[in-house]
Amino acid sequence: MAFRLALLSNRLFSTTTVTSMLLKDKAFIDNEWVNGHNGKTFEVINPGNGALINNVPDLDVNDVQKAITAARAAFLTYRDTTAKQRSDMLKRWHALLEKNKDELSKILTLESGKPLIEAQAELHYGNSFVEWFAEEARRSRGDIVPSPVSTKKLFVEKEPLGVIGIITPWNFPLAMITRKAATAIACGCTCVIKPAEDTPLTALAIAELTIEAGFPKGVFNVITSSANNAPEIGKLFCESPLIAGVSFTGSTMVGKILYQQSAQTLKRLALELGGNAPFIVFNSANIENAVKCAMGAKFRNAGQTCIGANRFLVQEKIHDEFISKFCEAIKKIKIGDGMKEGVTLGPIINKKQFDRIAKLVEDTKNEGGKIILGGNALKNIGELFYEPTVIVDVTREMKIYHEEIFGPVVSVVKFKTENEATFLANDTRSGLAGYIFTEDTAQMQRFSKTMEVGILGINEGLISTAEAPFGGVKESGLGREGSHYGMHEFENIKYVCLGNL
Ligand code: ADP
């Protein structure tokens, strides 16, 4: 069914029209487009202008149980497919995702608010995981281990884990799904995917393409639910004996709930949680490069990324120069509706997040932080737009130093010595990403070693790619996504001993 939506703009924009076979209003279970058993729905809103995009089913645990049962039934045959068959299937899906890039980018921008140019970049990034794992599917292999006795032969085999429950956030509505689901499917697992309530439409759109790609029924299920039903569904994922593993990207708070709930079934968990990334600029840094990278690491997706630079730690001697050049670059940001040509910063995803960011800035001001740029809501553009903001003189006594900002707000701490920088960088329970800027190669080496993070960018702000492992240490999570390491999360190791030879 095709939908034609005329999205009335607020006073800033002209009418935006989307016609797409990919815009869905049903959940996807066992290759069928379905409503929930009670017929309830919830609204998906464009954060850029408050317009309704679509209504989708508000599934509850009864509906999700059906999806889990379908995924388990599918697993019993899907696990026997060959690596080559899975690879071919993922390649077909990849080709369709590429072919429909423009349409998918528009849906992604409508529901997430991110600028179209960033949505296109997400398509490029998200699709690359499907391509990568189509290739990795054929490279996952076991071992034949030399036996200590001549009458035995020892084999180590890789087997798919089973049904994977996938829960994703709204900040990368496509990539967070492809990064998990393509891996699971490459390994021979089936999945039940619960996208975030703010952004279920991209997930449903890519589900439509799995049909054309020839996915067997029950391999890829997308269940939509409102925020109200999310906790119950998460609990079901953790407790169901039919689910073998749960892969989650989202807040540390919810990650910890899932961890606790999984104790009873000892579920395999992959958790990609929040960060508090330090972005360290040393005296020896190339300031122009540091500023360029800071723009991407901070303002991509309006600062709503888990590897986003959260605390700028800037060494005393170059502090003022870096801040002044950074502010000049920030002033060039073009704020507005993501669909509008030239826009580089969109809205905050929803009111809850918006209010949290506004309060954090207000609190920092009251605690003694100095706002040197921005610091205001931009209600003239729309309800959820917040000015790019720079706060200096931040100290570790302030709340903003410890919290994941998840918004277009730069928080700057000045430091004197390298020891101080090491302390500040690791002075957090999070350990996802970190960035250092220095031209001193010995300093690079020292910091590669001391930074307590899963991902480190040296003189680079754009660090994530399908070929490299993504994941954190400390309370930023468990496991890795992407790269060949990503396959381990969805595989069991079986040792087979052939005896009496
Ligand atoms: P954020 O605060 O950034 O929205 P969340 O961790 O709350 O991050 O949300 C990430 C995903 O987790 C979303 O799909 C959301 O619906 C889901 N979610 C929220 N609460 C729970 C929960 N208690 N159990 C399982 N999933 C949850």
Coordinates of C-alpha atoms and ligand atoms in Angstrom, one line a residue:
M1 CA 0.0 0.0 0.0
A2 CA 1.3 3.4 -0.8
F3 CA 0.7 6.4 1.4
R4 CA 0.6 9.9 0.3
L5 CA 1.3 12.3 3.1
A6 CA 1.1 16.0 2.9
L7 CA 3.0 17.2 5.8
L8 CA 2.0 20.7 6.6
S9 CA 4.9 22.7 7.6
N10 CA 5.1 25.2 10.4
R11 CA 5.4 28.8 9.4
L12 CA 8.9 28.4 8.1
F13 CA 8.5 25.7 5.5
S14 CA 6.5 25.0 2.5
T15 CA 4.6 21.8 2.2
T16 CA 6.8 18.6 2.1
T17 CA 5.2 15.7 0.2
V18 CA 6.3 12.1 0.6
T19 CA 5.0 9.3 -1.5
S20 CA 6.5 6.0 -0.8
M21 CA 5.8 2.3 -1.0
L22 CA 8.2 2.1 1.9
L23 CA 6.2 4.2 4.4
K24 CA 4.3 1.7 6.5
D25 CA 1.7 1.7 9.1
K26 CA 1.8 -1.9 10.3
A27 CA 4.3 -4.1 12.2
F28 CA 6.1 -6.9 10.4
I29 CA 5.9 -10.4 11.8
D30 CA 6.6 -13.6 9.9
N31 CA 6.7 -11.7 6.6
E32 CA 3.2 -10.3 7.2
W33 CA 2.1 -6.7 7.8
V34 CA 0.0 -6.9 10.9
N35 CA -1.8 -4.8 13.5
G36 CA -1.7 -5.6 17.2
H37 CA -4.3 -7.8 18.7
N38 CA -6.0 -4.9 20.4
G39 CA -5.8 -2.5 17.5
K40 CA -4.0 0.2 19.4
T41 CA -1.7 2.5 17.6
F42 CA 0.7 5.4 18.4
E43 CA 1.7 8.5 16.5
V44 CA 5.1 9.1 14.8
I45 CA 5.8 12.8 14.8
N46 CA 8.2 14.8 12.8
P47 CA 10.4 16.6 15.4
G48 CA 11.2 19.3 12.9
N49 CA 7.7 20.7 12.7
G50 CA 5.4 18.7 15.0
A51 CA 3.5 17.2 12.1
L52 CA 2.0 13.7 12.2
I53 CA 3.9 11.3 9.8
N54 CA 2.0 8.1 10.5
N55 CA 0.4 5.9 13.1
V56 CA 1.9 2.5 13.7
P57 CA 0.7 -0.4 15.9
D58 CA 1.3 -0.3 19.6
L59 CA 2.1 -3.9 20.2
D60 CA 2.2 -5.5 23.6
V61 CA 3.8 -8.6 24.9
N62 CA 1.0 -10.9 23.5
D63 CA 1.8 -9.7 20.0
V64 CA 5.6 -9.8 20.6
Q65 CA 5.2 -13.4 21.8
K66 CA 3.9 -14.3 18.4
A67 CA 6.9 -12.7 16.7
I68 CA 9.3 -14.6 19.0
T69 CA 7.5 -17.8 18.2
A70 CA 7.7 -17.1 14.5
A71 CA 11.4 -16.2 14.8
R72 CA 12.1 -19.4 16.7
A73 CA 10.2 -21.6 14.1
A74 CA 12.2 -19.8 11.4
F75 CA 15.5 -20.4 13.2
L76 CA 15.0 -24.2 13.1
T77 CA 15.4 -24.2 9.3
Y78 CA 17.3 -21.0 8.8
R79 CA 20.2 -22.2 10.9
D80 CA 20.8 -24.9 8.3
T81 CA 21.3 -22.5 5.4
T82 CA 24.8 -22.3 4.0
A83 CA 27.0 -19.3 4.6
K84 CA 26.9 -18.7 0.9
Q85 CA 23.1 -18.6 0.9
R86 CA 23.1 -16.1 3.7
S87 CA 25.7 -14.0 2.1
D88 CA 23.8 -13.9 -1.2
M89 CA 20.6 -12.9 0.6
L90 CA 22.4 -10.1 2.5
K91 CA 23.9 -8.9 -0.8
R92 CA 20.5 -8.7 -2.3
W93 CA 19.2 -6.7 0.7
H94 CA 22.2 -4.4 0.4
A95 CA 21.5 -3.8 -3.2
L96 CA 17.9 -2.9 -2.4
L97 CA 18.9 -0.6 0.4
E98 CA 21.3 1.2 -1.9
K99 CA 18.7 1.4 -4.7
N100 CA 16.2 3.0 -2.3
K101 CA 18.7 5.3 -0.6
D102 CA 16.9 8.5 -1.5
E103 CA 13.5 7.3 -0.3
L104 CA 14.9 5.8 2.9
S105 CA 16.9 9.0 3.7
K106 CA 13.7 11.1 3.5
I107 CA 11.8 8.8 5.8
L108 CA 14.7 8.9 8.2
T109 CA 14.9 12.6 8.2
L110 CA 11.2 13.0 8.6
E111 CA 11.1 10.9 11.8
S112 CA 14.4 11.8 13.3
G113 CA 14.7 15.4 12.2
K114 CA 18.4 15.0 11.2
P115 CA 19.4 17.0 8.1
L116 CA 18.9 15.1 4.9
I117 CA 22.7 15.2 4.2
E118 CA 23.2 13.3 7.5
A119 CA 20.4 10.9 6.8
Q120 CA 22.2 10.1 3.5
A121 CA 25.4 9.6 5.3
E122 CA 23.6 7.3 7.7
L123 CA 22.3 5.3 4.8
H124 CA 25.9 5.0 3.5
Y125 CA 27.2 4.0 6.9
G126 CA 24.3 1.7 7.8
N127 CA 24.2 -0.1 4.5
S128 CA 27.9 -0.7 4.7
F129 CA 27.3 -3.1 7.6
V130 CA 25.0 -5.2 5.5
E131 CA 27.6 -5.4 2.8
W132 CA 30.4 -6.2 5.3
F133 CA 28.5 -9.0 7.0
A134 CA 27.4 -10.4 3.7
E135 CA 31.1 -10.9 3.2
E136 CA 31.9 -11.9 6.8
A137 CA 29.2 -14.6 6.7
R138 CA 31.5 -16.7 4.5
R139 CA 34.6 -16.1 6.6
S140 CA 33.4 -17.3 10.0
R141 CA 35.0 -20.6 10.6
G142 CA 36.0 -23.0 13.3
D143 CA 39.2 -24.9 14.0
I144 CA 40.7 -28.3 14.0
V145 CA 42.8 -28.5 17.1
P146 CA 45.8 -30.8 17.4
S147 CA 44.8 -33.6 19.8
P148 CA 47.1 -34.7 22.6
V149 CA 46.2 -38.4 21.8
S150 CA 46.3 -40.1 18.4
T151 CA 42.9 -41.8 18.8
K152 CA 40.9 -38.5 18.9
K153 CA 40.3 -35.7 16.6
L154 CA 39.2 -32.3 18.0
F155 CA 36.9 -30.0 16.1
V156 CA 35.7 -26.5 17.0
E157 CA 32.6 -25.3 15.2
K158 CA 30.7 -22.0 15.1
E159 CA 27.0 -22.2 15.4
P160 CA 24.3 -19.5 15.3
L161 CA 23.1 -18.5 18.7
G162 CA 19.3 -18.6 18.0
V163 CA 16.6 -15.9 18.1
I164 CA 18.1 -12.5 18.9
G165 CA 15.9 -9.7 20.5
I166 CA 17.1 -6.4 19.2
I167 CA 16.3 -3.1 20.8
T168 CA 17.4 0.1 19.2
P169 CA 17.5 3.8 19.9
W170 CA 16.2 6.8 17.8
N171 CA 19.5 8.5 17.0
F172 CA 20.5 6.2 14.1
P173 CA 17.1 4.6 13.1
L174 CA 18.7 2.6 10.3
A175 CA 22.3 2.0 11.2
M176 CA 21.6 0.7 14.7
I177 CA 19.4 -2.0 13.2
T178 CA 21.6 -3.0 10.3
R179 CA 24.7 -3.1 12.5
K180 CA 23.0 -5.7 14.7
A181 CA 20.6 -7.5 12.4
A182 CA 22.9 -8.0 9.4
T183 CA 25.5 -9.6 11.8
A184 CA 22.9 -11.9 13.5
I185 CA 21.5 -12.9 10.1
A186 CA 25.0 -13.5 8.7
C187 CA 25.6 -15.9 11.6
G188 CA 22.4 -17.9 10.9
C189 CA 20.3 -16.2 13.6
T190 CA 16.8 -14.8 13.3
C191 CA 15.7 -11.6 14.9
V192 CA 12.8 -9.7 16.5
I193 CA 13.6 -6.0 16.3
K194 CA 12.0 -3.3 18.5
P195 CA 12.9 0.1 17.1
A196 CA 12.6 3.2 19.3
E197 CA 9.1 4.6 19.5
D198 CA 10.3 7.9 18.0
T199 CA 11.6 6.3 14.9
P200 CA 9.9 3.1 13.9
L201 CA 9.3 4.0 10.2
T202 CA 12.8 3.5 8.9
A203 CA 12.8 0.0 10.5
L204 CA 9.5 -0.9 8.8
A205 CA 10.8 0.5 5.5
I206 CA 13.8 -1.7 5.5
A207 CA 11.7 -4.7 6.5
E208 CA 9.7 -4.2 3.3
L209 CA 13.0 -4.6 1.4
T210 CA 13.7 -8.0 3.1
I211 CA 10.7 -9.4 1.3
E212 CA 12.1 -8.5 -2.1
A213 CA 15.6 -9.7 -1.0
G214 CA 14.1 -13.1 -0.4
F215 CA 14.4 -13.4 3.3
P216 CA 12.6 -16.5 4.6
K217 CA 9.6 -15.7 6.7
G218 CA 10.3 -15.2 10.4
V219 CA 13.9 -14.2 9.9
F220 CA 13.5 -10.5 10.2
N221 CA 10.6 -9.2 12.4
V222 CA 9.9 -5.6 13.4
I223 CA 7.6 -5.0 16.3
T224 CA 6.5 -1.4 17.0
S225 CA 5.5 -0.3 20.4
S226 CA 5.0 2.9 22.4
A227 CA 7.2 3.9 25.2
N228 CA 4.6 2.5 27.6
N229 CA 5.0 -1.1 26.4
A230 CA 8.8 -1.0 26.0
P231 CA 9.7 -2.2 29.5
E232 CA 7.4 -5.2 29.3
I233 CA 8.7 -6.1 25.9
G234 CA 12.3 -5.8 27.1
K235 CA 11.5 -8.0 30.1
L236 CA 10.0 -10.6 27.8
F237 CA 13.1 -10.6 25.6
C238 CA 15.3 -11.2 28.6
E239 CA 13.1 -13.9 30.2
S240 CA 11.8 -15.8 27.2
P241 CA 13.5 -19.2 26.8
L242 CA 13.0 -18.9 23.1
I243 CA 15.3 -15.9 22.8
A244 CA 19.0 -16.8 22.9
G245 CA 20.5 -13.3 23.0
V246 CA 19.6 -9.7 23.4
S247 CA 21.4 -6.9 21.6
F248 CA 20.6 -3.4 22.9
T249 CA 21.8 0.1 22.1
G250 CA 20.5 2.8 24.3
S251 CA 20.8 4.4 27.7
T252 CA 23.0 3.0 30.4
M253 CA 20.0 3.0 32.7
V254 CA 18.0 0.7 30.5
G255 CA 21.1 -1.5 29.7
K256 CA 21.4 -2.1 33.4
I257 CA 17.8 -3.1 33.7
L258 CA 18.2 -5.6 30.9
Y259 CA 21.3 -7.0 32.5
Q260 CA 19.5 -7.6 35.8
Q261 CA 16.5 -9.1 34.0
S262 CA 18.7 -11.5 32.1
A263 CA 20.1 -13.2 35.2
Q264 CA 17.3 -15.8 35.4
T265 CA 17.9 -17.1 31.8
L266 CA 21.6 -16.2 31.6
K267 CA 20.9 -14.5 28.4
R268 CA 23.8 -13.6 26.1
L269 CA 23.8 -9.8 26.0
A270 CA 25.4 -7.3 23.8
L271 CA 25.0 -3.8 25.3
E272 CA 26.1 -0.6 23.6
L273 CA 25.4 2.1 26.2
G274 CA 26.0 5.7 26.9
G275 CA 29.3 7.5 26.7
N276 CA 31.0 10.6 28.2
A277 CA 33.7 11.0 25.6
P278 CA 36.6 13.2 26.4
F279 CA 37.9 15.3 23.5
I280 CA 41.4 16.4 24.5
V281 CA 43.2 19.2 22.7
F282 CA 46.9 19.4 23.7
N283 CA 49.2 22.4 23.3
S284 CA 50.9 20.6 20.4
A285 CA 47.7 20.0 18.5
N286 CA 47.0 21.2 15.0
I287 CA 44.2 23.6 16.0
E288 CA 42.6 23.8 12.6
N289 CA 42.2 20.0 12.4
A290 CA 41.0 19.8 16.0
V291 CA 38.3 22.4 15.3
K292 CA 37.2 20.6 12.1
C293 CA 37.0 17.3 13.9
A294 CA 35.3 18.9 16.9
M295 CA 32.5 20.1 14.7
G296 CA 31.7 16.5 13.5
A297 CA 32.3 14.8 16.8
K298 CA 30.0 17.3 18.6
F299 CA 27.3 18.5 16.2
R300 CA 26.6 15.5 14.1
N301 CA 22.9 14.6 14.7
A302 CA 22.6 17.7 16.9
G303 CA 25.0 16.2 19.4
Q304 CA 22.7 13.1 19.9
T305 CA 25.3 10.4 19.4
C306 CA 26.8 8.0 22.0
I307 CA 30.3 8.6 20.7
G308 CA 29.8 12.3 20.6
A309 CA 32.4 14.5 22.2
N310 CA 31.0 15.2 25.6
R311 CA 33.8 16.9 27.6
F312 CA 36.2 19.1 25.8
L313 CA 39.5 19.1 27.8
V314 CA 41.7 21.8 26.4
Q315 CA 45.2 22.6 27.5
E316 CA 45.9 26.0 28.9
K317 CA 48.2 27.5 26.4
I318 CA 46.0 26.9 23.3
H319 CA 42.7 27.1 25.2
D320 CA 41.6 30.6 24.0
E321 CA 42.8 30.1 20.5
F322 CA 40.9 26.8 20.1
I323 CA 37.7 28.1 21.7
S324 CA 37.7 31.2 19.6
K325 CA 38.2 29.2 16.3
F326 CA 35.7 26.6 17.4
C327 CA 33.1 29.4 18.1
E328 CA 33.7 30.9 14.7
A329 CA 33.0 27.5 13.0
I330 CA 29.9 26.9 15.2
K331 CA 28.5 30.3 14.1
K332 CA 28.4 28.9 10.5
I333 CA 26.0 26.1 11.4
K334 CA 22.7 26.4 9.6
I335 CA 19.8 25.4 11.8
G336 CA 16.4 24.3 10.6
D337 CA 14.1 21.5 9.3
G338 CA 16.2 18.6 8.2
M339 CA 14.4 18.5 4.8
K340 CA 15.5 22.0 3.9
E341 CA 18.4 22.5 1.6
G342 CA 21.6 23.5 3.3
V343 CA 20.5 22.8 6.9
T344 CA 23.3 21.3 9.0
L345 CA 21.6 21.1 12.4
G346 CA 18.2 19.8 13.1
P347 CA 15.9 19.6 16.1
I348 CA 16.2 17.6 19.3
I349 CA 14.3 14.4 19.0
N350 CA 11.5 15.0 21.5
K351 CA 10.3 17.3 24.4
K352 CA 11.7 15.1 27.1
Q353 CA 15.2 15.3 25.7
F354 CA 14.8 19.0 24.8
D355 CA 13.8 19.9 28.4
R356 CA 16.6 17.8 29.8
I357 CA 19.2 19.7 27.7
A358 CA 17.7 23.1 28.5
K359 CA 17.8 22.3 32.2
L360 CA 21.4 21.0 32.1
V361 CA 22.5 24.3 30.5
E362 CA 20.6 26.3 33.1
D363 CA 22.0 24.2 36.0
T364 CA 25.6 24.6 34.6
K365 CA 25.1 28.4 34.4
N366 CA 23.9 28.4 38.1
E367 CA 26.9 26.2 39.1
G368 CA 29.3 28.8 37.7
G369 CA 29.8 27.7 34.0
K370 CA 30.2 30.6 31.6
I371 CA 28.1 30.5 28.5
I372 CA 30.0 32.2 25.7
L373 CA 27.8 31.2 22.8
G374 CA 24.1 30.2 22.5
G375 CA 22.3 28.9 25.5
N376 CA 18.8 29.4 24.3
A377 CA 15.8 27.6 22.8
L378 CA 15.0 28.6 19.2
K379 CA 11.2 28.7 19.4
N380 CA 11.1 30.9 16.3
I381 CA 12.3 27.9 14.3
G382 CA 10.3 25.2 16.1
E383 CA 9.5 23.8 19.5
L384 CA 12.5 21.4 19.6
F385 CA 15.3 23.5 18.3
Y386 CA 18.2 24.5 20.6
E387 CA 21.0 26.9 19.9
P388 CA 24.5 25.5 19.5
T389 CA 26.0 26.4 22.8
V390 CA 29.5 26.7 24.3
I391 CA 30.1 26.7 28.0
V392 CA 33.6 27.3 29.4
D393 CA 35.1 27.1 32.9
V394 CA 33.4 23.8 33.5
T395 CA 34.7 21.9 36.5
R396 CA 34.3 18.3 37.8
E397 CA 32.0 19.7 40.5
M398 CA 29.3 20.4 37.9
K399 CA 26.6 18.0 36.8
I400 CA 27.4 18.6 33.1
Y401 CA 30.8 17.1 33.5
H402 CA 29.4 13.8 34.6
E403 CA 26.3 13.5 32.4
E404 CA 25.9 12.5 28.7
I405 CA 24.7 15.8 27.2
F406 CA 23.2 14.4 24.0
G407 CA 22.6 17.8 22.6
P408 CA 24.4 20.6 20.7
V409 CA 26.2 21.8 23.8
V410 CA 29.9 22.1 24.2
S411 CA 31.3 21.8 27.7
V412 CA 34.9 22.9 28.1
V413 CA 37.3 22.1 31.0
K414 CA 40.7 23.8 31.0
F415 CA 43.7 21.7 32.1
K416 CA 47.4 22.4 32.7
T417 CA 49.4 19.1 32.7
E418 CA 49.3 15.8 30.9
N419 CA 48.7 14.0 34.2
E420 CA 45.7 16.2 34.8
A421 CA 44.4 15.3 31.3
T422 CA 44.8 11.6 32.0
F423 CA 42.9 11.9 35.3
L424 CA 40.1 14.0 33.8
A425 CA 39.7 11.7 30.7
N426 CA 39.2 8.6 32.8
D427 CA 37.3 10.3 35.6
T428 CA 34.0 8.7 34.5
R429 CA 32.2 5.4 34.7
S430 CA 31.7 5.5 31.0
G431 CA 34.3 4.3 28.5
L432 CA 32.9 4.3 24.9
A433 CA 34.9 6.7 22.8
G434 CA 37.7 9.3 23.3
Y435 CA 39.5 11.7 21.1
I436 CA 43.0 13.2 21.4
F437 CA 44.6 15.9 19.4
T438 CA 48.4 16.2 19.5
E439 CA 51.3 16.3 17.0
D440 CA 53.6 14.8 19.7
T441 CA 54.0 11.1 18.7
A442 CA 55.2 10.0 22.1
Q443 CA 52.1 11.6 23.7
M444 CA 49.9 9.7 21.2
Q445 CA 51.5 6.5 22.4
R446 CA 51.1 7.3 26.1
F447 CA 47.4 8.2 25.6
S448 CA 46.6 5.2 23.4
K449 CA 47.6 3.2 26.4
T450 CA 46.1 5.1 29.3
M451 CA 42.7 6.0 27.9
E452 CA 39.9 3.8 29.3
V453 CA 37.8 3.6 26.2
G454 CA 36.7 1.1 23.6
I455 CA 37.3 3.5 20.7
L456 CA 40.0 6.1 20.4
G457 CA 40.4 8.7 17.7
I458 CA 43.8 10.3 17.4
N459 CA 43.7 13.5 15.4
E460 CA 40.4 12.2 14.0
G461 CA 36.8 12.8 14.8
L462 CA 35.1 10.4 12.4
I463 CA 36.0 7.0 13.8
S464 CA 33.2 4.5 13.2
T465 CA 33.3 2.2 10.2
A466 CA 32.0 -1.4 9.5
E467 CA 35.5 -2.7 9.3
A468 CA 36.4 -1.7 12.9
P469 CA 35.0 -2.9 16.3
F470 CA 32.5 -0.6 18.0
G471 CA 31.9 -0.9 21.7
G472 CA 32.8 0.3 25.1
V473 CA 34.4 -0.6 28.4
K474 CA 33.3 0.1 32.0
E475 CA 29.6 1.0 32.1
S476 CA 29.5 1.7 28.3
G477 CA 28.6 -1.8 27.7
L478 CA 29.5 -5.4 26.7
G479 CA 30.5 -6.8 23.4
R480 CA 31.5 -5.3 20.0
E481 CA 29.6 -4.5 16.8
G482 CA 31.0 -4.3 13.3
S483 CA 34.3 -5.9 12.2
H484 CA 34.9 -9.6 12.4
Y485 CA 34.6 -9.4 16.2
G486 CA 30.9 -8.5 15.8
M487 CA 30.1 -12.1 14.7
H488 CA 31.2 -13.5 18.1
E489 CA 28.1 -11.9 19.8
F490 CA 25.8 -14.1 17.8
E491 CA 27.7 -17.4 17.6
N492 CA 28.1 -20.3 20.0
I493 CA 31.3 -22.3 20.0
K494 CA 30.8 -26.1 19.9
Y495 CA 33.7 -28.5 20.5
V496 CA 33.3 -31.9 18.9
C497 CA 35.5 -34.7 19.9
L498 CA 35.8 -37.6 17.5
G499 CA 37.1 -40.5 19.5
N500 CA 38.2 -44.2 19.3
L501 CA 39.9 -43.6 15.9
Ligands
ADP1 P1 16.8 7.2 25.3 O1 16.7 7.8 26.7 O2 17.9 7.7 24.5 O3 15.5 7.2 24.5 P2 16.4 4.5 26.0 O4 17.4 3.6 26.6 O5 15.3 4.9 26.9 O6 17.2 5.7 25.5 O7 15.8 3.9 24.7 C1 16.4 3.0 23.8 C2 15.5 1.9 23.4 O8 15.2 1.2 24.6 C3 14.2 2.4 22.8 O9 13.8 1.4 21.8 C4 13.2 2.3 24.0 O10 11.9 2.0 23.6 C5 13.8 1.1 24.7 N1 13.4 1.0 26.1 C6 13.1 1.9 27.0 N2 12.9 1.4 28.2 C7 13.1 0.1 28.1 C8 13.1 -1.0 29.1 N3 12.8 -0.8 30.4 N4 13.3 -2.3 28.6 C9 13.6 -2.5 27.3 N5 13.7 -1.5 26.4 C10 13.4 -0.2 26.8

